Amino acid sequence: VPDRGCAILTDFMPWNEDTGSSSHELHRLVEVRDGVLPLRVVFDPRFDYGRGQTEITESEVGALAVGPGGERLTFSWSRPIAFEARPQGGLVGEVVLRAGERLWCILSWGGKRPEPTAAYRPFEHLRRTRVFWRRWSARLRYDGPWRHDVQRSALTLKLLQYTSTGAMVAAPTTSLPVSPDGSRNWDYRYSWARDSAMAVRAMNLIGFQDEARNFFSFVRHCVDRRDQLDLMVTVDGETVPTEEILSHLAGHAKSGCVRIGNAAALQVQHDITGPLLDAASLYERIGGILSLNIWREIRHLVDKGVRTIDEPDHGIWEPRAEPSHHVHSKLMTWVALDRGLEIAAVFGGDREAGRWAAERDRLRAQILERGYDAKAGTFVGEYDGSEVDATLLLFPAFDFLPADDPRVLRTLDRVQAELGDRGFVRRYRGGDGIGSEEGGFILCGFWLAEALALAGRFDDAFDIFQRHVATANHLGLLAEEVDPGSGRQIGNFPQAFSHLGLIQAATRLDLVLRQREEGNEHPPRHMLRRGAR
């Protein structure tokens, strides 16, 4: 503040070395470096999305908030603060700090009563937390030109993983709007099997195998307990709550339509097994070891993939419309069968390998026939359809077809022409049962960068990649989508999809750069496939 003072603010969640997880605490340190700084402190928690009354009691060292369901949140401070009740609820107080003085404020979930801040050992927790994250970050196996961006994305994915179970949420937020009218506000605070598998695959590429192992254990636990691989579950592996709209909340930027729960959990999406098997296959190839128990669950999922080959589904983009034969879902089922055969060989083969191979080949022929529009000369988003969607960029990335196949190249051109918007990429055009427009999907932009690199269009690939990296905020965080006109991030934030896309594209483009520096303008195709290093 000019003519008054300046301070450094440090926020962190302590890492508990004893349990190997983060505490349910948030620590804030305010250190005044110069002058005099008046601070206003507000404590106004609302439980159950503000639907119930919060009771707050104050003591000398802090305050206790109790929700209608017995939820408890304690707030402790290190210096005397003169608090008073606010008419609209909560407490507000002021304190003046001078150069060299500091204030600790600590929020703790589930505590019985506020404790003196010294009891939390905040400086010791700060030291340990810094040490943990520095050591963890040092495991990064990527030293390309986008190291900082890749590291920030890896940290984001790590923070989206619930340490207690290994589950990874799609995003830690709900109802940050894609469209101003709020019709595209969703709750992403759950673990999608597909999104998580794609994320741990990206983490595998850059050296973080522990996260992959923990996720596979979570999948095994869920399949064991529920006898199926659910589309999405809570971080504890439970059923996702029924979707409802909280009409008493105005929503972000008054967009309205604040949702909790997610109705997409009731959809049928056959594409979820492919990314899981692909991640498991990569995990084995780079030195990880899948347990026999995990393999038993995997072969169960491969068998299920065989049974769903000829069934329609809702697809990766979760339209609120009737099921259809989505080409991407068929492609991912093909991936599940192909990678299942790879993993089976590690365990000495499987009695079903012959049947899996036959079904894989049948499905491939089906995709090439019904997923291809001969008149347009491109692949299409649905069997016997005529429109494209951004998932068609993935054909070469998953080794279904070579990147220089004329059909792949024409599809790449068409996706850019019909879905591209000022360097960004929309998922699809046309109705999806929701209404309203959306922006450029950041993951799809990174898919485009990879596809261009695989096609040998390196300069275009680098331009698209940089354009998407530049949308991140000052902390390197990416939302789900971007408004192509303003470049403003929109949708839930930060988004696992976007950060895994950045990591995969960065590793792909880094390989291209290395090959070009060595005088190989066109790297061998096998070097560019499936994240080869």
Short mmCIF file of C-alpha atoms in Angstrom, two decimals:
data_model
loop_
_atom_site.label_atom_id
_atom_site.label_comp_id
_atom_site.label_asym_id
_atom_site.label_seq_id
_atom_site.Cartn_x
_atom_site.Cartn_y
_atom_site.Cartn_z
CA VAL A 1 0.00 0.00 0.00
CA PRO A 2 1.66 3.36 -1.00
CA ASP A 3 2.85 5.45 1.97
CA ARG A 4 1.71 2.77 4.39
CA GLY A 5 3.51 -0.56 4.14
CA CYS A 6 4.16 -3.73 2.21
CA ALA A 7 4.00 -7.38 3.21
CA ILE A 8 4.66 -10.88 1.90
CA LEU A 9 1.77 -13.33 2.08
CA THR A 10 2.51 -17.06 2.29
CA ASP A 11 -0.31 -19.61 2.04
CA PHE A 12 0.26 -23.36 2.27
CA MET A 13 -1.34 -26.64 3.27
CA PRO A 14 1.08 -28.53 5.54
CA TRP A 15 2.48 -31.85 4.39
CA ASN A 16 2.39 -34.45 7.15
CA GLU A 17 5.47 -36.65 6.89
CA ASP A 18 4.04 -39.08 9.43
CA THR A 19 1.00 -39.97 7.34
CA GLY A 20 2.37 -39.11 3.90
CA SER A 21 -0.49 -36.74 3.17
CA SER A 22 -1.56 -33.15 3.61
CA SER A 23 -3.25 -32.00 6.80
CA HIS A 24 -6.77 -30.62 6.75
CA GLU A 25 -5.34 -27.21 7.50
CA LEU A 26 -4.60 -23.99 5.69
CA HIS A 27 -1.81 -21.81 7.08
CA ARG A 28 -1.41 -18.12 6.19
CA LEU A 29 1.61 -16.04 7.15
CA VAL A 30 1.63 -12.27 6.75
CA GLU A 31 5.09 -10.70 7.15
CA VAL A 32 5.37 -6.90 6.96
CA ARG A 33 8.65 -5.89 5.34
CA ASP A 34 8.31 -2.12 5.33
CA GLY A 35 6.18 0.64 6.87
CA VAL A 36 2.88 0.19 8.67
CA LEU A 37 0.14 -2.04 7.31
CA PRO A 38 -3.46 -2.17 8.60
CA LEU A 39 -5.17 -5.52 7.94
CA ARG A 40 -8.84 -6.42 7.88
CA VAL A 41 -9.54 -10.03 8.85
CA VAL A 42 -12.88 -11.70 8.03
CA PHE A 43 -13.99 -15.13 9.27
CA ASP A 44 -17.32 -16.05 7.72
CA PRO A 45 -17.57 -19.76 6.81
CA ARG A 46 -20.80 -21.14 5.32
CA PHE A 47 -21.54 -24.86 5.60
CA ASP A 48 -23.69 -26.98 3.31
CA TYR A 49 -23.43 -24.39 0.52
CA GLY A 50 -24.94 -21.73 2.75
CA ARG A 51 -28.16 -23.65 3.28
CA GLY A 52 -27.85 -23.85 7.05
CA GLN A 53 -27.08 -21.59 9.98
CA THR A 54 -23.45 -21.34 11.15
CA GLU A 55 -22.77 -20.83 14.85
CA ILE A 56 -19.52 -19.05 15.75
CA THR A 57 -17.97 -18.80 19.19
CA GLU A 58 -14.87 -16.74 19.92
CA SER A 59 -12.01 -17.20 22.39
CA GLU A 60 -8.73 -15.38 23.09
CA VAL A 61 -6.76 -17.39 20.55
CA GLY A 62 -9.37 -18.04 17.86
CA ALA A 63 -12.90 -18.94 16.89
CA LEU A 64 -14.93 -22.10 16.31
CA ALA A 65 -17.57 -22.40 13.60
CA VAL A 66 -20.11 -25.23 13.77
CA GLY A 67 -22.43 -26.09 10.89
CA PRO A 68 -25.97 -27.49 10.99
CA GLY A 69 -24.68 -31.03 10.47
CA GLY A 70 -22.04 -30.77 13.18
CA GLU A 71 -19.21 -29.76 10.82
CA ARG A 72 -16.46 -27.91 12.64
CA LEU A 73 -13.92 -25.36 11.44
CA THR A 74 -11.46 -23.64 13.77
CA PHE A 75 -9.68 -20.37 13.09
CA SER A 76 -6.61 -19.41 15.13
CA TRP A 77 -4.54 -16.22 15.06
CA SER A 78 -1.20 -15.31 16.57
CA ARG A 79 -1.84 -11.68 17.60
CA PRO A 80 -4.73 -10.03 19.42
CA ILE A 81 -7.43 -8.96 16.98
CA ALA A 82 -10.49 -6.95 18.00
CA PHE A 83 -13.28 -8.91 16.32
CA GLU A 84 -16.94 -8.01 16.17
CA ALA A 85 -19.95 -9.69 14.65
CA ARG A 86 -21.02 -8.63 11.16
CA PRO A 87 -24.72 -7.98 10.49
CA GLN A 88 -24.63 -10.35 7.51
CA GLY A 89 -22.85 -13.05 9.52
CA GLY A 90 -19.35 -13.99 10.61
CA LEU A 91 -16.65 -11.99 12.35
CA VAL A 92 -14.57 -9.05 11.19
CA GLY A 93 -11.57 -7.52 12.91
CA GLU A 94 -8.62 -5.23 12.30
CA VAL A 95 -4.97 -5.37 13.29
CA VAL A 96 -2.04 -3.09 12.50
CA LEU A 97 1.36 -4.58 11.72
CA ARG A 98 4.68 -2.74 11.50
CA ALA A 99 7.91 -3.61 9.73
CA GLY A 100 9.34 -6.84 11.13
CA GLU A 101 6.04 -8.03 12.60
CA ARG A 102 4.07 -11.04 11.41
CA LEU A 103 0.63 -12.59 11.76
CA TRP A 104 -0.26 -16.29 11.51
CA CYS A 105 -3.82 -17.30 10.67
CA ILE A 106 -4.67 -21.01 10.65
CA LEU A 107 -7.84 -22.75 9.47
CA SER A 108 -8.29 -26.34 10.67
CA TRP A 109 -11.08 -28.70 9.63
CA GLY A 110 -12.67 -30.91 12.27
CA GLY A 111 -10.94 -29.48 15.34
CA LYS A 112 -12.74 -29.42 18.68
CA ARG A 113 -11.55 -25.96 19.65
CA PRO A 114 -9.12 -23.29 18.40
CA GLU A 115 -5.59 -23.73 19.69
CA PRO A 116 -2.77 -21.18 20.00
CA THR A 117 -1.00 -20.96 16.67
CA ALA A 118 2.24 -22.16 18.29
CA ALA A 119 0.54 -25.51 18.93
CA TYR A 120 0.33 -26.04 15.18
CA ARG A 121 4.13 -25.58 14.79
CA PRO A 122 3.57 -23.45 11.66
CA PHE A 123 7.23 -22.64 10.94
CA GLU A 124 8.18 -26.30 11.21
CA HIS A 125 5.30 -27.27 8.92
CA LEU A 126 6.34 -24.60 6.44
CA ARG A 127 9.89 -25.92 6.37
CA ARG A 128 8.78 -29.54 5.95
CA THR A 129 6.27 -28.65 3.26
CA ARG A 130 8.88 -26.75 1.27
CA VAL A 131 11.33 -29.66 1.58
CA PHE A 132 8.71 -32.16 0.42
CA TRP A 133 7.68 -30.24 -2.67
CA ARG A 134 11.28 -29.47 -3.65
CA ARG A 135 12.21 -33.13 -3.38
CA TRP A 136 9.12 -34.20 -5.25
CA SER A 137 9.73 -31.69 -8.05
CA ALA A 138 13.34 -32.85 -8.38
CA ARG A 139 12.03 -36.18 -9.75
CA LEU A 140 10.91 -34.42 -12.93
CA ARG A 141 12.41 -36.15 -15.97
CA TYR A 142 11.94 -33.40 -18.50
CA ASP A 143 14.59 -30.82 -19.35
CA GLY A 144 13.13 -29.35 -22.54
CA PRO A 145 12.36 -25.71 -23.31
CA TRP A 146 9.03 -25.80 -21.48
CA ARG A 147 10.39 -27.25 -18.24
CA HIS A 148 8.75 -24.58 -16.08
CA ASP A 149 5.34 -25.12 -17.68
CA VAL A 150 5.63 -28.90 -17.43
CA GLN A 151 6.70 -28.69 -13.80
CA ARG A 152 3.75 -26.44 -12.92
CA SER A 153 1.39 -28.87 -14.67
CA ALA A 154 2.90 -31.84 -12.85
CA LEU A 155 2.47 -30.05 -9.52
CA THR A 156 -1.15 -29.29 -10.41
CA LEU A 157 -1.93 -32.93 -11.25
CA LYS A 158 -0.25 -34.04 -8.02
CA LEU A 159 -2.40 -31.62 -6.04
CA LEU A 160 -5.52 -32.93 -7.77
CA GLN A 161 -4.80 -36.45 -6.51
CA TYR A 162 -6.33 -37.44 -3.18
CA THR A 163 -3.42 -39.03 -1.35
CA SER A 164 -5.54 -41.21 0.91
CA THR A 165 -6.99 -43.22 -2.00
CA GLY A 166 -5.09 -42.32 -5.18
CA ALA A 167 -8.18 -40.81 -6.83
CA MET A 168 -7.70 -37.74 -9.00
CA VAL A 169 -10.41 -35.12 -9.44
CA ALA A 170 -11.11 -33.55 -12.81
CA ALA A 171 -11.00 -30.13 -11.16
CA PRO A 172 -11.35 -28.89 -7.57
CA THR A 173 -14.26 -26.56 -8.41
CA THR A 174 -17.89 -26.60 -9.40
CA SER A 175 -19.97 -24.29 -11.58
CA LEU A 176 -17.30 -21.93 -12.90
CA PRO A 177 -19.17 -21.01 -16.08
CA VAL A 178 -18.23 -21.75 -19.66
CA SER A 179 -21.15 -19.73 -21.00
CA PRO A 180 -22.43 -16.48 -19.39
CA ASP A 181 -25.98 -17.80 -19.05
CA GLY A 182 -24.81 -20.61 -16.77
CA SER A 183 -26.20 -23.45 -18.89
CA ARG A 184 -22.72 -25.03 -19.01
CA ASN A 185 -21.92 -25.01 -15.31
CA TRP A 186 -20.78 -28.43 -14.03
CA ASP A 187 -19.45 -30.03 -10.86
CA TYR A 188 -16.02 -31.51 -11.56
CA ARG A 189 -14.98 -32.44 -8.03
CA TYR A 190 -15.06 -36.16 -8.75
CA SER A 191 -12.69 -38.75 -10.14
CA TRP A 192 -13.34 -39.72 -13.79
CA ALA A 193 -11.65 -43.03 -14.60
CA ARG A 194 -10.72 -41.79 -18.07
CA ASP A 195 -9.42 -38.36 -17.05
CA SER A 196 -7.39 -39.82 -14.22
CA ALA A 197 -5.87 -42.53 -16.40
CA MET A 198 -4.83 -39.95 -18.98
CA ALA A 199 -3.33 -37.80 -16.24
CA VAL A 200 -1.27 -40.58 -14.67
CA ARG A 201 -0.06 -41.55 -18.13
CA ALA A 202 1.24 -38.01 -18.57
CA MET A 203 2.87 -38.17 -15.13
CA ASN A 204 4.55 -41.44 -16.13
CA LEU A 205 6.15 -39.74 -19.11
CA ILE A 206 8.04 -37.30 -16.91
CA GLY A 207 9.09 -39.52 -14.02
CA PHE A 208 6.26 -39.63 -11.49
CA GLN A 209 5.43 -43.32 -11.27
CA ASP A 210 4.27 -43.34 -7.65
CA GLU A 211 1.16 -41.42 -8.61
CA ALA A 212 0.40 -43.99 -11.31
CA ARG A 213 0.83 -46.89 -8.90
CA ASN A 214 -1.48 -45.25 -6.37
CA PHE A 215 -4.11 -44.65 -9.03
CA PHE A 216 -4.03 -48.24 -10.28
CA SER A 217 -4.50 -49.40 -6.69
CA PHE A 218 -7.51 -47.09 -6.40
CA VAL A 219 -9.00 -48.57 -9.60
CA ARG A 220 -8.45 -52.10 -8.32
CA HIS A 221 -10.12 -51.19 -5.03
CA CYS A 222 -13.12 -49.67 -6.83
CA VAL A 223 -13.56 -52.62 -9.19
CA ASP A 224 -13.16 -55.10 -6.32
CA ARG A 225 -15.79 -53.36 -4.26
CA ARG A 226 -18.27 -52.43 -6.99
CA ASP A 227 -17.54 -55.22 -9.50
CA GLN A 228 -17.30 -52.67 -12.31
CA LEU A 229 -15.30 -49.67 -13.47
CA ASP A 230 -17.59 -46.71 -12.90
CA LEU A 231 -17.43 -43.70 -15.15
CA MET A 232 -16.80 -41.47 -12.14
CA VAL A 233 -16.74 -41.81 -8.35
CA THR A 234 -16.02 -39.61 -5.36
CA VAL A 235 -12.46 -39.39 -4.07
CA ASP A 236 -13.37 -42.10 -1.56
CA GLY A 237 -14.61 -44.39 -4.31
CA GLU A 238 -18.29 -43.86 -3.50
CA THR A 239 -21.26 -43.08 -5.75
CA VAL A 240 -21.39 -39.54 -7.12
CA PRO A 241 -24.28 -37.56 -5.59
CA THR A 242 -27.41 -36.90 -7.62
CA GLU A 243 -27.10 -33.66 -9.57
CA GLU A 244 -29.05 -30.70 -8.21
CA ILE A 245 -29.10 -26.95 -8.81
CA LEU A 246 -28.67 -24.63 -5.83
CA SER A 247 -31.09 -21.87 -6.79
CA HIS A 248 -30.31 -19.77 -3.70
CA LEU A 249 -26.77 -19.06 -4.96
CA ALA A 250 -26.01 -16.42 -7.59
CA GLY A 251 -23.02 -18.29 -9.00
CA HIS A 252 -19.69 -17.02 -10.29
CA ALA A 253 -20.12 -13.62 -11.99
CA LYS A 254 -23.87 -14.04 -11.38
CA SER A 255 -24.03 -16.83 -13.94
CA GLY A 256 -26.52 -18.76 -11.81
CA CYS A 257 -27.13 -22.48 -12.16
CA VAL A 258 -24.75 -23.62 -9.41
CA ARG A 259 -24.67 -27.42 -9.54
CA ILE A 260 -23.57 -30.08 -7.09
CA GLY A 261 -23.40 -33.71 -8.12
CA ASN A 262 -23.10 -34.74 -11.75
CA ALA A 263 -25.77 -36.45 -13.83
CA ALA A 264 -23.13 -37.66 -16.29
CA ALA A 265 -22.30 -40.35 -13.73
CA LEU A 266 -25.41 -42.14 -15.02
CA GLN A 267 -24.21 -42.15 -18.62
CA VAL A 268 -22.66 -45.03 -20.52
CA GLN A 269 -19.17 -44.23 -21.81
CA HIS A 270 -17.30 -47.12 -23.40
CA ASP A 271 -14.14 -45.07 -23.97
CA ILE A 272 -13.02 -45.10 -20.32
CA THR A 273 -11.20 -48.45 -20.44
CA GLY A 274 -8.85 -47.54 -23.30
CA PRO A 275 -6.94 -44.77 -21.52
CA LEU A 276 -6.66 -46.94 -18.42
CA LEU A 277 -5.11 -49.84 -20.35
CA ASP A 278 -2.88 -47.46 -22.30
CA ALA A 279 -1.60 -45.91 -19.06
CA ALA A 280 -1.02 -49.36 -17.57
CA SER A 281 0.90 -50.49 -20.65
CA LEU A 282 3.14 -47.42 -20.56
CA TYR A 283 3.67 -47.90 -16.83
CA GLU A 284 5.00 -51.41 -17.49
CA ARG A 285 7.15 -50.33 -20.44
CA ILE A 286 8.99 -47.63 -18.49
CA GLY A 287 9.82 -49.84 -15.52
CA GLY A 288 6.73 -49.97 -13.34
CA ILE A 289 5.43 -53.32 -12.16
CA LEU A 290 1.71 -54.10 -12.23
CA SER A 291 0.62 -56.53 -9.55
CA LEU A 292 -1.15 -59.77 -10.37
CA ASN A 293 -4.27 -58.45 -8.64
CA ILE A 294 -4.31 -55.37 -10.85
CA TRP A 295 -3.84 -57.53 -13.94
CA ARG A 296 -6.84 -59.65 -12.94
CA GLU A 297 -8.97 -56.51 -12.83
CA ILE A 298 -7.53 -55.33 -16.14
CA ARG A 299 -8.36 -58.57 -17.96
CA HIS A 300 -11.90 -58.29 -16.56
CA LEU A 301 -12.13 -54.81 -18.12
CA VAL A 302 -10.75 -56.05 -21.45
CA ASP A 303 -13.44 -58.73 -21.52
CA LYS A 304 -16.06 -56.07 -20.87
CA GLY A 305 -14.64 -54.03 -23.75
CA VAL A 306 -15.19 -56.97 -26.07
CA ARG A 307 -18.84 -57.17 -25.01
CA THR A 308 -19.49 -53.48 -25.72
CA ILE A 309 -17.94 -53.24 -29.19
CA ASP A 310 -21.30 -53.08 -30.95
CA GLU A 311 -23.12 -50.98 -28.34
CA PRO A 312 -23.73 -47.20 -28.52
CA ASP A 313 -22.72 -44.83 -25.72
CA HIS A 314 -22.76 -41.17 -24.72
CA GLY A 315 -19.08 -40.56 -25.51
CA ILE A 316 -16.25 -38.58 -23.98
CA TRP A 317 -17.94 -35.17 -24.28
CA GLU A 318 -20.98 -36.21 -22.23
CA PRO A 319 -23.74 -34.63 -24.34
CA ARG A 320 -27.15 -34.54 -22.73
CA ALA A 321 -28.51 -36.46 -25.71
CA GLU A 322 -29.25 -40.04 -26.75
CA PRO A 323 -26.41 -42.57 -27.04
CA SER A 324 -24.71 -43.01 -30.39
CA HIS A 325 -21.85 -44.96 -31.94
CA HIS A 326 -19.05 -42.48 -31.22
CA VAL A 327 -15.89 -43.16 -33.20
CA HIS A 328 -13.70 -42.08 -30.29
CA SER A 329 -15.33 -44.63 -28.01
CA LYS A 330 -14.70 -47.33 -30.62
CA LEU A 331 -11.09 -46.18 -30.97
CA MET A 332 -10.57 -46.38 -27.21
CA THR A 333 -12.11 -49.86 -27.10
CA TRP A 334 -9.62 -50.85 -29.80
CA VAL A 335 -6.85 -49.36 -27.62
CA ALA A 336 -8.09 -51.38 -24.62
CA LEU A 337 -7.88 -54.62 -26.59
CA ASP A 338 -4.52 -53.78 -28.13
CA ARG A 339 -2.91 -52.77 -24.83
CA GLY A 340 -4.58 -55.64 -23.04
CA LEU A 341 -2.77 -58.02 -25.37
CA GLU A 342 0.51 -56.21 -24.63
CA ILE A 343 0.07 -56.52 -20.88
CA ALA A 344 -1.08 -60.14 -21.14
CA ALA A 345 2.28 -61.00 -22.71
CA VAL A 346 4.02 -59.65 -19.60
CA PHE A 347 2.08 -62.12 -17.48
CA GLY A 348 2.82 -65.04 -19.79
CA GLY A 349 -0.17 -64.67 -22.09
CA ASP A 350 -3.87 -65.24 -21.58
CA ARG A 351 -6.30 -67.93 -22.68
CA GLU A 352 -8.51 -65.20 -24.17
CA ALA A 353 -5.71 -63.59 -26.21
CA GLY A 354 -6.86 -65.15 -29.48
CA ARG A 355 -10.42 -63.90 -29.04
CA TRP A 356 -9.21 -60.44 -28.01
CA ALA A 357 -7.00 -60.19 -31.10
CA ALA A 358 -9.81 -61.24 -33.39
CA GLU A 359 -12.22 -58.72 -31.87
CA ARG A 360 -9.58 -55.99 -32.01
CA ASP A 361 -9.07 -56.60 -35.73
CA ARG A 362 -12.81 -56.73 -36.37
CA LEU A 363 -13.28 -53.43 -34.56
CA ARG A 364 -10.46 -51.82 -36.53
CA ALA A 365 -12.11 -52.79 -39.80
CA GLN A 366 -15.45 -51.50 -38.53
CA ILE A 367 -13.95 -48.10 -37.61
CA LEU A 368 -12.26 -47.77 -41.00
CA GLU A 369 -15.55 -48.51 -42.76
CA ARG A 370 -18.26 -46.84 -40.67
CA GLY A 371 -16.18 -44.11 -39.04
CA TYR A 372 -14.97 -42.81 -42.40
CA ASP A 373 -16.86 -40.53 -44.77
CA ALA A 374 -15.68 -41.54 -48.23
CA LYS A 375 -17.34 -38.55 -49.85
CA ALA A 376 -15.49 -36.05 -47.63
CA GLY A 377 -12.36 -38.20 -47.48
CA THR A 378 -12.11 -37.84 -43.68
CA PHE A 379 -12.99 -39.65 -40.50
CA VAL A 380 -16.13 -38.48 -38.67
CA GLY A 381 -17.27 -38.27 -35.08
CA GLU A 382 -20.04 -40.91 -35.27
CA TYR A 383 -20.57 -44.05 -37.30
CA ASP A 384 -22.17 -43.27 -40.66
CA GLY A 385 -22.13 -39.55 -39.74
CA SER A 386 -20.84 -36.48 -41.54
CA GLU A 387 -19.48 -34.18 -38.80
CA VAL A 388 -16.02 -34.14 -37.22
CA ASP A 389 -15.00 -33.68 -33.61
CA ALA A 390 -11.62 -33.00 -32.02
CA THR A 391 -11.07 -36.58 -30.82
CA LEU A 392 -10.29 -37.54 -34.40
CA LEU A 393 -6.89 -35.89 -33.89
CA LEU A 394 -5.92 -38.91 -31.76
CA PHE A 395 -5.77 -41.61 -34.45
CA PRO A 396 -1.97 -41.44 -34.88
CA ALA A 397 -1.24 -40.71 -31.21
CA PHE A 398 -2.64 -44.14 -30.27
CA ASP A 399 -0.99 -45.98 -33.19
CA PHE A 400 -4.28 -46.74 -34.92
CA LEU A 401 -3.00 -45.29 -38.19
CA PRO A 402 0.29 -43.68 -39.28
CA ALA A 403 0.41 -39.91 -38.98
CA ASP A 404 1.17 -39.55 -42.70
CA ASP A 405 -1.83 -41.62 -43.81
CA PRO A 406 -3.74 -39.43 -46.30
CA ARG A 407 -7.00 -40.04 -44.46
CA VAL A 408 -5.43 -38.83 -41.21
CA LEU A 409 -3.95 -35.75 -42.87
CA ARG A 410 -7.25 -34.80 -44.51
CA THR A 411 -9.03 -35.25 -41.17
CA LEU A 412 -6.46 -33.03 -39.48
CA ASP A 413 -7.04 -30.31 -42.07
CA ARG A 414 -10.80 -30.58 -41.73
CA VAL A 415 -10.74 -30.41 -37.93
CA GLN A 416 -8.64 -27.25 -38.14
CA ALA A 417 -10.92 -25.71 -40.76
CA GLU A 418 -14.24 -26.52 -39.09
CA LEU A 419 -13.40 -26.50 -35.38
CA GLY A 420 -10.49 -24.05 -35.28
CA ASP A 421 -11.08 -20.53 -33.98
CA ARG A 422 -8.16 -18.05 -33.87
CA GLY A 423 -5.66 -20.74 -32.99
CA PHE A 424 -7.91 -22.57 -30.53
CA VAL A 425 -10.04 -25.67 -31.08
CA ARG A 426 -13.65 -26.40 -30.22
CA ARG A 427 -14.62 -29.95 -29.32
CA TYR A 428 -17.39 -30.15 -31.93
CA ARG A 429 -20.07 -28.12 -33.65
CA GLY A 430 -23.78 -28.72 -33.52
CA GLY A 431 -26.31 -29.60 -30.88
CA ASP A 432 -25.52 -31.64 -27.79
CA GLY A 433 -28.77 -31.35 -25.87
CA ILE A 434 -27.47 -28.46 -23.77
CA GLY A 435 -27.68 -25.30 -25.87
CA SER A 436 -25.42 -22.22 -25.75
CA GLU A 437 -21.94 -21.90 -27.19
CA GLU A 438 -18.67 -22.89 -25.60
CA GLY A 439 -15.08 -21.82 -26.15
CA GLY A 440 -11.90 -23.48 -27.29
CA PHE A 441 -11.20 -26.66 -25.34
CA ILE A 442 -7.62 -26.39 -24.10
CA LEU A 443 -6.94 -30.14 -24.15
CA CYS A 444 -8.03 -30.27 -27.80
CA GLY A 445 -5.57 -27.49 -28.60
CA PHE A 446 -2.73 -29.58 -27.20
CA TRP A 447 -4.02 -32.58 -29.17
CA LEU A 448 -3.81 -30.41 -32.29
CA ALA A 449 -0.21 -29.46 -31.49
CA GLU A 450 0.68 -33.16 -31.16
CA ALA A 451 -1.11 -34.09 -34.37
CA LEU A 452 0.68 -31.33 -36.29
CA ALA A 453 4.04 -32.49 -34.94
CA LEU A 454 3.31 -36.08 -35.93
CA ALA A 455 2.35 -34.85 -39.41
CA GLY A 456 5.69 -33.06 -39.76
CA ARG A 457 4.17 -29.56 -39.52
CA PHE A 458 6.54 -28.54 -36.75
CA ASP A 459 6.32 -24.74 -36.94
CA ASP A 460 2.53 -24.86 -36.83
CA ALA A 461 2.70 -27.30 -33.91
CA PHE A 462 4.96 -25.00 -31.91
CA ASP A 463 2.72 -22.00 -32.61
CA ILE A 464 -0.43 -23.80 -31.44
CA PHE A 465 1.35 -25.12 -28.36
CA GLN A 466 2.68 -21.70 -27.36
CA ARG A 467 -0.70 -20.09 -27.93
CA HIS A 468 -2.30 -22.47 -25.42
CA VAL A 469 0.50 -22.26 -22.86
CA ALA A 470 0.14 -18.48 -22.95
CA THR A 471 -3.45 -18.70 -21.68
CA ALA A 472 -2.22 -19.90 -18.25
CA ASN A 473 -2.29 -17.48 -15.34
CA HIS A 474 0.80 -16.26 -13.44
CA LEU A 475 0.91 -19.55 -11.51
CA GLY A 476 0.85 -21.65 -14.66
CA LEU A 477 -2.71 -22.85 -14.04
CA LEU A 478 -5.11 -23.68 -16.86
CA ALA A 479 -8.90 -23.81 -16.89
CA GLU A 480 -11.02 -26.15 -18.99
CA GLU A 481 -11.60 -23.77 -21.88
CA VAL A 482 -10.57 -20.42 -23.32
CA ASP A 483 -12.63 -17.69 -24.97
CA PRO A 484 -11.01 -17.43 -28.43
CA GLY A 485 -11.94 -13.77 -28.75
CA SER A 486 -10.52 -12.43 -25.49
CA GLY A 487 -8.10 -15.21 -24.52
CA ARG A 488 -9.82 -15.34 -21.12
CA GLN A 489 -9.95 -18.69 -19.35
CA ILE A 490 -13.42 -20.11 -18.74
CA GLY A 491 -14.84 -23.18 -17.03
CA ASN A 492 -13.71 -25.10 -13.96
CA PHE A 493 -10.19 -24.38 -12.76
CA PRO A 494 -7.56 -25.76 -12.69
CA GLN A 495 -8.46 -28.60 -15.04
CA ALA A 496 -6.62 -31.94 -15.09
CA PHE A 497 -7.45 -32.41 -18.79
CA SER A 498 -5.65 -29.19 -19.73
CA HIS A 499 -2.52 -29.89 -17.71
CA LEU A 500 -2.13 -33.49 -18.88
CA GLY A 501 -2.49 -32.20 -22.43
CA LEU A 502 0.30 -29.69 -21.88
CA ILE A 503 2.65 -32.38 -20.52
CA GLN A 504 2.01 -34.81 -23.37
CA ALA A 505 2.37 -32.13 -26.05
CA ALA A 506 5.54 -30.73 -24.47
CA THR A 507 7.23 -34.13 -24.40
CA ARG A 508 6.21 -34.76 -28.01
CA LEU A 509 7.45 -31.37 -29.26
CA ASP A 510 10.65 -31.60 -27.25
CA LEU A 511 11.46 -34.84 -29.05
CA VAL A 512 10.88 -33.11 -32.37
CA LEU A 513 13.23 -30.28 -31.43
CA ARG A 514 15.95 -32.69 -30.36
CA GLN A 515 15.70 -34.60 -33.61
CA ARG A 516 15.86 -31.41 -35.68
CA GLU A 517 18.89 -30.18 -33.72
CA GLU A 518 20.60 -33.46 -34.61
CA GLY A 519 19.98 -32.77 -38.27
CA ASN A 520 16.99 -35.09 -38.70
CA GLU A 521 14.30 -32.82 -40.08
CA HIS A 522 11.79 -35.68 -40.16
CA PRO A 523 12.25 -37.96 -37.13
CA PRO A 524 11.38 -41.64 -37.57
CA ARG A 525 7.68 -42.12 -36.96
CA HIS A 526 8.25 -44.70 -34.24
CA MET A 527 10.18 -42.07 -32.25
CA LEU A 528 7.16 -39.79 -32.18
CA ARG A 529 4.55 -42.32 -31.14
CA ARG A 530 3.07 -42.89 -27.70
CA GLY A 531 5.46 -40.64 -25.84
CA ALA A 532 8.71 -42.34 -26.85
CA ARG A 533 11.67 -40.53 -25.37
#
